[in-house]
């Protein structure tokens, strides 16, 4: 996390304590989102609340048509490796 310097961290309820333990050393973290809870959890915003708070006014999920993209050429997620053989590295994960 020192390398990537995240301002927002997405974590499970199970992993929350680990993030809280290092948060004092990483003041860049501004927000922690709990991914596996539909309701806010222990004062942290749930993924559901986070997503719905960023939807435009009048958004209707039944009318939503997602943009098309080439799944073979688009990165879904970049995560850090554990660094077991050296420094952690960004690992690009496809869809």
mmCIF file of C-alpha atoms in Angstrom:
data_model
loop_
_atom_site.group_PDB
_atom_site.id
_atom_site.type_symbol
_atom_site.label_atom_id
_atom_site.label_comp_id
_atom_site.label_asym_id
_atom_site.label_seq_id
_atom_site.Cartn_x
_atom_site.Cartn_y
_atom_site.Cartn_z
ATOM 1 C CA UNK A 1 0.000 0.000 0.000
ATOM 2 C CA UNK A 2 2.967 2.288 0.471
ATOM 3 C CA UNK A 3 3.696 1.933 -3.235
ATOM 4 C CA UNK A 4 0.172 2.420 -4.602
ATOM 5 C CA UNK A 5 -0.866 5.129 -2.092
ATOM 6 C CA UNK A 6 -4.616 4.401 -2.279
ATOM 7 C CA UNK A 7 -7.058 7.064 -1.134
ATOM 8 C CA UNK A 8 -9.972 4.606 -1.143
ATOM 9 C CA UNK A 9 -9.699 0.991 0.050
ATOM 10 C CA UNK A 10 -12.283 -1.682 -0.761
ATOM 11 C CA UNK A 11 -12.234 -4.426 1.854
ATOM 12 C CA UNK A 12 -14.323 -7.306 3.198
ATOM 13 C CA UNK A 13 -15.640 -7.264 6.758
ATOM 14 C CA UNK A 14 -13.079 -9.962 7.526
ATOM 15 C CA UNK A 15 -10.186 -7.796 6.266
ATOM 16 C CA UNK A 16 -11.345 -4.551 7.898
ATOM 17 C CA UNK A 17 -9.221 -4.914 11.026
ATOM 18 C CA UNK A 18 -6.046 -5.341 8.951
ATOM 19 C CA UNK A 19 -6.708 -2.035 7.193
ATOM 20 C CA UNK A 20 -7.522 -0.284 10.463
ATOM 21 C CA UNK A 21 -4.219 -1.554 11.903
ATOM 22 C CA UNK A 22 -2.181 0.094 9.116
ATOM 23 C CA UNK A 23 -4.363 3.160 8.523
ATOM 24 C CA UNK A 24 -2.379 5.293 11.001
ATOM 25 C CA UNK A 25 0.767 4.596 8.961
ATOM 26 C CA UNK A 26 -1.062 5.427 5.731
ATOM 27 C CA UNK A 27 -2.808 8.775 6.245
ATOM 28 C CA UNK A 28 -3.493 8.941 2.496
ATOM 29 C CA UNK A 29 -6.440 6.534 3.030
ATOM 30 C CA UNK A 30 -9.500 8.783 3.058
ATOM 31 C CA UNK A 31 -12.288 6.226 2.740
ATOM 32 C CA UNK A 32 -12.833 2.549 3.490
ATOM 33 C CA UNK A 33 -15.645 0.775 1.624
ATOM 34 C CA UNK A 34 -17.021 -2.541 2.927
ATOM 35 C CA UNK A 35 -17.661 -4.778 -0.083
ATOM 36 C CA UNK A 36 -19.626 -7.644 1.463
ATOM 37 C CA UNK A 37 -22.356 -5.742 3.271
ATOM 38 C CA UNK A 38 -25.487 -4.192 1.776
ATOM 39 C CA UNK A 39 -25.788 -1.885 4.776
ATOM 40 C CA UNK A 40 -23.155 0.373 6.285
ATOM 41 C CA UNK A 41 -20.973 -1.525 8.740
ATOM 42 C CA UNK A 42 -19.323 -0.232 11.930
ATOM 43 C CA UNK A 43 -19.443 3.346 10.656
ATOM 44 C CA UNK A 44 -18.002 2.501 7.227
ATOM 45 C CA UNK A 45 -19.870 2.855 3.969
ATOM 46 C CA UNK A 46 -21.095 -0.330 2.272
ATOM 47 C CA UNK A 47 -20.417 -0.964 -1.409
ATOM 48 C CA UNK A 48 -24.162 -0.614 -2.017
ATOM 49 C CA UNK A 49 -24.274 2.825 -0.369
ATOM 50 C CA UNK A 50 -21.097 3.912 -2.168
ATOM 51 C CA UNK A 51 -22.416 2.938 -5.602
ATOM 52 C CA UNK A 52 -25.932 4.297 -5.132
ATOM 53 C CA UNK A 53 -24.601 7.614 -3.808
ATOM 54 C CA UNK A 54 -22.750 8.124 -7.114
ATOM 55 C CA UNK A 55 -25.694 7.442 -9.420
ATOM 56 C CA UNK A 56 -27.166 10.386 -11.347
ATOM 57 C CA UNK A 57 -30.567 11.730 -10.245
ATOM 58 C CA UNK A 58 -33.415 9.736 -11.762
ATOM 59 C CA UNK A 59 -31.208 6.742 -12.560
ATOM 60 C CA UNK A 60 -33.261 3.654 -13.383
ATOM 61 C CA UNK A 61 -31.338 0.377 -13.366
ATOM 62 C CA UNK A 62 -33.892 -1.231 -15.684
ATOM 63 C CA UNK A 63 -33.244 1.370 -18.409
ATOM 64 C CA UNK A 64 -29.458 1.264 -18.045
ATOM 65 C CA UNK A 65 -27.496 0.030 -21.069
ATOM 66 C CA UNK A 66 -23.792 -0.518 -20.318
ATOM 67 C CA UNK A 67 -21.114 0.607 -22.748
ATOM 68 C CA UNK A 68 -19.731 -2.154 -24.920
ATOM 69 C CA UNK A 69 -16.029 -2.961 -24.661
ATOM 70 C CA UNK A 70 -13.554 -5.596 -25.787
ATOM 71 C CA UNK A 71 -13.248 -7.932 -22.793
ATOM 72 C CA UNK A 72 -10.035 -9.441 -24.173
ATOM 73 C CA UNK A 73 -8.281 -6.060 -24.312
ATOM 74 C CA UNK A 74 -9.705 -4.388 -21.215
ATOM 75 C CA UNK A 75 -8.284 -4.672 -17.709
ATOM 76 C CA UNK A 76 -10.881 -5.304 -15.004
ATOM 77 C CA UNK A 77 -8.648 -4.806 -11.979
ATOM 78 C CA UNK A 78 -5.071 -4.054 -11.015
ATOM 79 C CA UNK A 79 -4.019 -5.563 -7.707
ATOM 80 C CA UNK A 80 -0.680 -5.868 -5.972
ATOM 81 C CA UNK A 81 1.117 -9.178 -5.659
ATOM 82 C CA UNK A 82 2.407 -10.242 -2.264
ATOM 83 C CA UNK A 83 6.002 -9.484 -3.213
ATOM 84 C CA UNK A 84 7.212 -12.902 -2.095
ATOM 85 C CA UNK A 85 10.193 -12.739 -4.483
ATOM 86 C CA UNK A 86 10.862 -9.006 -4.145
ATOM 87 C CA UNK A 87 8.832 -5.820 -4.127
ATOM 88 C CA UNK A 88 5.089 -6.166 -4.726
ATOM 89 C CA UNK A 89 4.081 -5.594 -8.331
ATOM 90 C CA UNK A 90 0.865 -4.485 -9.973
ATOM 91 C CA UNK A 91 -0.909 -7.450 -11.544
ATOM 92 C CA UNK A 92 -3.461 -6.711 -14.276
ATOM 93 C CA UNK A 93 -6.476 -9.027 -14.186
ATOM 94 C CA UNK A 94 -8.703 -9.333 -17.263
ATOM 95 C CA UNK A 95 -12.487 -9.730 -17.233
#
